[in-house]
mmCIF file of C-alpha atoms in Angstrom:
data_model
loop_
_atom_site.group_PDB
_atom_site.id
_atom_site.type_symbol
_atom_site.label_atom_id
_atom_site.label_comp_id
_atom_site.label_asym_id
_atom_site.label_seq_id
_atom_site.Cartn_x
_atom_site.Cartn_y
_atom_site.Cartn_z
ATOM 1 C CA UNK X 575 -30.353 31.506 139.490
ATOM 2 C CA UNK X 576 -31.898 28.213 140.586
ATOM 3 C CA UNK X 577 -35.431 29.619 140.665
ATOM 4 C CA UNK X 578 -34.924 31.156 137.209
ATOM 5 C CA UNK X 579 -33.845 27.757 135.844
ATOM 6 C CA UNK X 580 -36.820 26.013 137.413
ATOM 7 C CA UNK X 581 -39.226 28.584 135.979
ATOM 8 C CA UNK X 582 -37.647 28.223 132.537
ATOM 9 C CA UNK X 583 -37.864 24.425 132.722
ATOM 10 C CA UNK X 584 -41.557 24.601 133.607
ATOM 11 C CA UNK X 585 -42.393 27.137 130.877
ATOM 12 C CA UNK X 586 -40.464 25.295 128.174
ATOM 13 C CA UNK X 587 -41.860 21.855 129.075
ATOM 14 C CA UNK X 588 -45.496 22.967 129.144
ATOM 15 C CA UNK X 589 -45.011 25.137 126.028
ATOM 16 C CA UNK X 590 -43.441 22.266 124.099
ATOM 17 C CA UNK X 591 -46.184 19.862 125.121
ATOM 18 C CA UNK X 592 -48.799 22.440 124.061
ATOM 19 C CA UNK X 593 -47.207 22.735 120.612
ATOM 20 C CA UNK X 594 -47.305 18.948 120.218
ATOM 21 C CA UNK X 595 -50.963 18.955 121.282
ATOM 22 C CA UNK X 596 -51.747 21.721 118.785
ATOM 23 C CA UNK X 597 -50.219 19.738 115.925
ATOM 24 C CA UNK X 598 -52.104 16.603 117.046
ATOM 25 C CA UNK X 599 -55.435 18.466 117.000
ATOM 26 C CA UNK X 600 -54.509 20.036 113.654
ATOM 27 C CA UNK X 601 -53.961 16.547 112.256
ATOM 28 C CA UNK X 602 -57.403 15.528 113.435
ATOM 29 C CA UNK X 603 -59.044 18.426 111.597
ATOM 30 C CA UNK X 604 -56.919 18.377 108.440
ATOM 31 C CA UNK X 605 -58.903 17.537 105.267
ATOM 32 C CA UNK X 606 -56.224 15.572 103.427
ATOM 33 C CA UNK X 607 -52.928 13.751 103.942
ATOM 34 C CA UNK X 608 -50.661 16.519 102.651
ATOM 35 C CA UNK X 609 -52.137 19.015 105.131
ATOM 36 C CA UNK X 610 -51.513 16.480 107.903
ATOM 37 C CA UNK X 611 -47.880 16.140 106.832
ATOM 38 C CA UNK X 612 -47.619 19.908 106.955
ATOM 39 C CA UNK X 613 -49.240 19.938 110.401
ATOM 40 C CA UNK X 614 -46.406 17.791 111.754
ATOM 41 C CA UNK X 615 -43.957 20.700 111.671
ATOM 42 C CA UNK X 616 -45.100 22.531 114.856
ATOM 43 C CA UNK X 617 -44.440 19.354 116.826
ATOM 44 C CA UNK X 618 -40.993 18.607 115.434
ATOM 45 C CA UNK X 619 -39.934 22.196 114.728
ATOM 46 C CA UNK X 620 -40.947 23.857 117.988
ATOM 47 C CA UNK X 621 -42.622 21.454 120.415
ATOM 48 C CA UNK X 622 -39.891 18.892 120.825
ATOM 49 C CA UNK X 623 -36.945 21.320 120.779
ATOM 50 C CA UNK X 624 -38.654 23.132 123.660
ATOM 51 C CA UNK X 625 -39.061 19.867 125.586
ATOM 52 C CA UNK X 626 -35.410 18.927 124.980
ATOM 53 C CA UNK X 627 -34.414 22.444 126.072
ATOM 54 C CA UNK X 628 -36.365 21.882 129.281
ATOM 55 C CA UNK X 629 -34.522 18.592 129.777
ATOM 56 C CA UNK X 630 -31.156 20.259 129.232
ATOM 57 C CA UNK X 631 -31.944 23.181 131.541
ATOM 58 C CA UNK X 632 -33.065 20.720 134.194
ATOM 59 C CA UNK X 633 -29.669 19.047 133.940
ATOM 60 C CA UNK X 634 -28.087 22.472 134.535
ATOM 61 C CA UNK X 635 -30.479 22.969 137.461
ATOM 62 C CA UNK X 636 -29.826 19.556 139.004
ATOM 63 C CA UNK X 637 -26.185 19.041 138.090
ATOM 64 C CA UNK X 638 -23.310 21.197 136.846
ATOM 65 C CA UNK X 639 -22.459 22.642 133.455
ATOM 66 C CA UNK X 640 -20.965 20.067 131.131
ATOM 67 C CA UNK X 641 -19.729 20.536 127.567
ATOM 68 C CA UNK X 642 -20.769 17.053 126.478
ATOM 69 C CA UNK X 643 -24.410 17.683 127.414
ATOM 70 C CA UNK X 644 -24.314 21.019 125.590
ATOM 71 C CA UNK X 645 -23.038 19.379 122.381
ATOM 72 C CA UNK X 646 -25.660 16.616 122.676
ATOM 73 C CA UNK X 647 -28.376 19.218 123.178
ATOM 74 C CA UNK X 648 -27.326 21.230 120.119
ATOM 75 C CA UNK X 649 -27.147 18.097 117.932
ATOM 76 C CA UNK X 650 -30.550 16.948 119.190
ATOM 77 C CA UNK X 651 -32.230 20.253 118.344
ATOM 78 C CA UNK X 652 -30.487 20.298 114.940
ATOM 79 C CA UNK X 653 -31.654 16.741 114.237
ATOM 80 C CA UNK X 654 -35.190 17.460 115.407
ATOM 81 C CA UNK X 655 -35.527 20.491 113.150
ATOM 82 C CA UNK X 656 -33.568 19.462 110.033
ATOM 83 C CA UNK X 657 -33.653 15.681 109.860
ATOM 84 C CA UNK X 658 -37.360 15.397 110.574
ATOM 85 C CA UNK X 659 -38.104 17.965 107.875
ATOM 86 C CA UNK X 660 -36.277 15.769 105.360
ATOM 87 C CA UNK X 661 -38.350 12.816 106.542
ATOM 88 C CA UNK X 662 -41.602 14.739 106.208
ATOM 89 C CA UNK X 663 -40.569 15.887 102.730
ATOM 90 C CA UNK X 664 -39.928 12.308 101.628
ATOM 91 C CA UNK X 665 -43.210 11.210 103.191
ATOM 92 C CA UNK X 666 -45.127 13.989 101.402
ATOM 93 C CA UNK X 667 -43.629 12.976 98.058
ATOM 94 C CA UNK X 668 -44.499 9.344 98.694
ATOM 95 C CA UNK X 669 -48.012 10.313 99.803
ATOM 96 C CA UNK X 670 -48.636 12.234 96.590
ATOM 97 C CA UNK X 671 -47.131 9.474 94.431
ATOM 98 C CA UNK X 672 -49.202 6.824 96.213
ATOM 99 C CA UNK X 673 -52.360 8.563 95.088
ATOM 100 C CA UNK X 674 -53.472 10.377 98.257
ATOM 101 C CA UNK X 675 -55.770 12.897 96.589
ATOM 102 C CA UNK X 676 -55.183 16.435 97.928
ATOM 103 C CA UNK X 677 -58.158 18.530 98.964
ATOM 104 C CA UNK X 678 -60.277 19.760 96.045
ATOM 105 C CA UNK X 679 -59.664 23.380 97.002
ATOM 106 C CA UNK X 680 -55.862 23.066 96.580
ATOM 107 C CA UNK X 681 -55.210 25.922 94.182
ATOM 108 C CA UNK X 682 -51.878 25.341 92.413
ATOM 109 C CA UNK X 683 -52.187 21.787 91.097
ATOM 110 C CA UNK X 684 -49.170 21.834 88.761
ATOM 111 C CA UNK X 685 -48.328 18.189 89.431
ATOM 112 C CA UNK X 686 -51.808 17.031 88.409
ATOM 113 C CA UNK X 687 -51.715 18.672 84.966
ATOM 114 C CA UNK N 1282 -41.675 22.739 138.716
ATOM 115 C CA UNK N 1283 -42.493 19.073 139.246
ATOM 116 C CA UNK N 1284 -46.159 19.906 138.705
ATOM 117 C CA UNK N 1285 -45.311 21.612 135.414
ATOM 118 C CA UNK N 1286 -43.446 18.503 134.252
ATOM 119 C CA UNK N 1287 -46.462 16.368 135.128
ATOM 120 C CA UNK N 1288 -48.731 18.795 133.242
ATOM 121 C CA UNK N 1289 -46.436 18.497 130.210
ATOM 122 C CA UNK N 1290 -46.548 14.694 130.425
ATOM 123 C CA UNK N 1291 -50.356 14.872 130.656
ATOM 124 C CA UNK N 1292 -50.520 17.103 127.569
ATOM 125 C CA UNK N 1293 -48.304 14.667 125.659
ATOM 126 C CA UNK N 1294 -50.589 11.810 126.710
ATOM 127 C CA UNK N 1295 -53.624 13.722 125.436
ATOM 128 C CA UNK N 1296 -51.858 14.364 122.130
ATOM 129 C CA UNK N 1297 -51.060 10.635 121.800
ATOM 130 C CA UNK N 1298 -54.755 9.839 122.328
ATOM 131 C CA UNK N 1299 -55.768 12.509 119.782
ATOM 132 C CA UNK N 1300 -53.217 10.987 117.382
ATOM 133 C CA UNK N 1301 -54.715 7.524 117.829
ATOM 134 C CA UNK N 1302 -58.182 8.935 117.129
ATOM 135 C CA UNK N 1303 -56.762 10.566 113.996
ATOM 136 C CA UNK N 1304 -55.275 7.210 112.936
ATOM 137 C CA UNK N 1305 -58.622 5.477 113.485
ATOM 138 C CA UNK N 1306 -60.388 8.069 111.335
ATOM 139 C CA UNK N 1307 -57.700 8.190 108.633
ATOM 140 C CA UNK N 1308 -58.741 7.097 105.149
ATOM 141 C CA UNK N 1309 -55.457 6.628 103.327
ATOM 142 C CA UNK N 1310 -52.103 5.168 104.330
ATOM 143 C CA UNK N 1311 -50.258 8.488 104.154
ATOM 144 C CA UNK N 1312 -52.288 9.997 106.989
ATOM 145 C CA UNK N 1313 -51.699 6.939 109.138
ATOM 146 C CA UNK N 1314 -47.959 7.159 108.454
ATOM 147 C CA UNK N 1315 -47.832 10.814 109.454
ATOM 148 C CA UNK N 1316 -49.810 10.393 112.642
ATOM 149 C CA UNK N 1317 -47.624 7.400 113.499
ATOM 150 C CA UNK N 1318 -44.655 9.722 113.157
ATOM 151 C CA UNK N 1319 -46.327 12.243 115.469
ATOM 152 C CA UNK N 1320 -46.932 9.539 118.088
ATOM 153 C CA UNK N 1321 -43.276 8.546 117.781
ATOM 154 C CA UNK N 1322 -42.199 12.115 118.547
ATOM 155 C CA UNK N 1323 -44.626 12.224 121.465
ATOM 156 C CA UNK N 1324 -42.838 9.200 122.894
ATOM 157 C CA UNK N 1325 -39.495 10.959 122.415
ATOM 158 C CA UNK N 1326 -40.982 13.802 124.486
ATOM 159 C CA UNK N 1327 -42.137 11.303 127.120
ATOM 160 C CA UNK N 1328 -38.639 9.842 127.274
ATOM 161 C CA UNK N 1329 -37.046 13.240 127.729
ATOM 162 C CA UNK N 1330 -39.458 14.295 130.475
ATOM 163 C CA UNK N 1331 -39.638 11.044 132.422
ATOM 164 C CA UNK N 1332 -35.822 10.869 132.321
ATOM 165 C CA UNK N 1333 -35.809 14.065 134.378
ATOM 166 C CA UNK N 1334 -37.604 12.509 137.334
ATOM 167 C CA UNK N 1335 -34.944 9.840 137.763
ATOM 168 C CA UNK N 1336 -32.129 12.402 137.418
ATOM 169 C CA UNK N 1337 -30.595 10.173 134.764
ATOM 170 C CA UNK N 1338 -28.540 11.771 132.006
ATOM 171 C CA UNK N 1339 -29.816 9.117 129.610
ATOM 172 C CA UNK N 1340 -32.854 11.196 128.705
ATOM 173 C CA UNK N 1341 -30.953 13.629 126.471
ATOM 174 C CA UNK N 1342 -28.927 10.771 124.950
ATOM 175 C CA UNK N 1343 -32.074 8.825 124.152
ATOM 176 C CA UNK N 1344 -33.718 11.925 122.653
ATOM 177 C CA UNK N 1345 -30.605 12.491 120.541
ATOM 178 C CA UNK N 1346 -30.562 8.946 119.165
ATOM 179 C CA UNK N 1347 -34.316 8.864 118.671
ATOM 180 C CA UNK N 1348 -34.382 12.098 116.683
ATOM 181 C CA UNK N 1349 -31.330 11.136 114.622
ATOM 182 C CA UNK N 1350 -32.331 7.550 113.807
ATOM 183 C CA UNK N 1351 -36.097 7.746 114.186
ATOM 184 C CA UNK N 1352 -36.430 9.205 110.729
ATOM 185 C CA UNK N 1353 -35.556 5.811 109.252
ATOM 186 C CA UNK N 1354 -39.070 4.745 110.232
ATOM 187 C CA UNK N 1355 -40.505 7.671 108.291
ATOM 188 C CA UNK N 1356 -38.461 6.758 105.223
ATOM 189 C CA UNK N 1357 -39.547 3.127 105.578
ATOM 190 C CA UNK N 1358 -43.193 4.198 105.736
ATOM 191 C CA UNK N 1359 -42.673 6.412 102.680
ATOM 192 C CA UNK N 1360 -41.162 3.503 100.773
ATOM 193 C CA UNK N 1361 -44.058 1.248 101.865
ATOM 194 C CA UNK N 1362 -46.557 3.831 100.627
ATOM 195 C CA UNK N 1363 -45.077 3.833 97.142
ATOM 196 C CA UNK N 1364 -45.014 -0.007 97.171
ATOM 197 C CA UNK N 1365 -41.225 -0.118 96.917
ATOM 198 C CA UNK N 1366 -40.886 2.262 93.973
ATOM 199 C CA UNK N 1367 -38.506 5.176 94.491
#
């Protein structure tokens, strides 16, 4: 059981960090601001929940099961996935309103007409 | 397992550096705001991982508060981008 937990912690931590790295590289290569805002979602949707899962599993590995930590973990993953999406949505709307021109090849440009 | 945690911390450090390069190359304010948000989440990841080495339960608490309240910075940046208009 202990070795399984340690393997899971390692896999989740490295996997989460890889997802964050992927979204960072995607932001470097993105042509415009809206694509960069979209590229944030792998980091907050998958990368960080995996890292927080690794942290929680490590607490199970090091200590004992505790309901409070479980509730904190669930709220953290919920906040990371839902609340950060709301923030990115607001940022995307502000980016478009503030005149960040989307890439020329953006096909449906209903807002521009 | 400790090595894997150090590898994860190294990957997060590389993504922070890539984010800073993206900020340096960014043209408009929106891109800088987004990459700033990414760097913020990288630091939340740092907090969670480094908290494991000291066996302190504060790491999950800090990650919880950071993810719940950190979005205020994103909303502030959005409001700055639109120069205060809604």
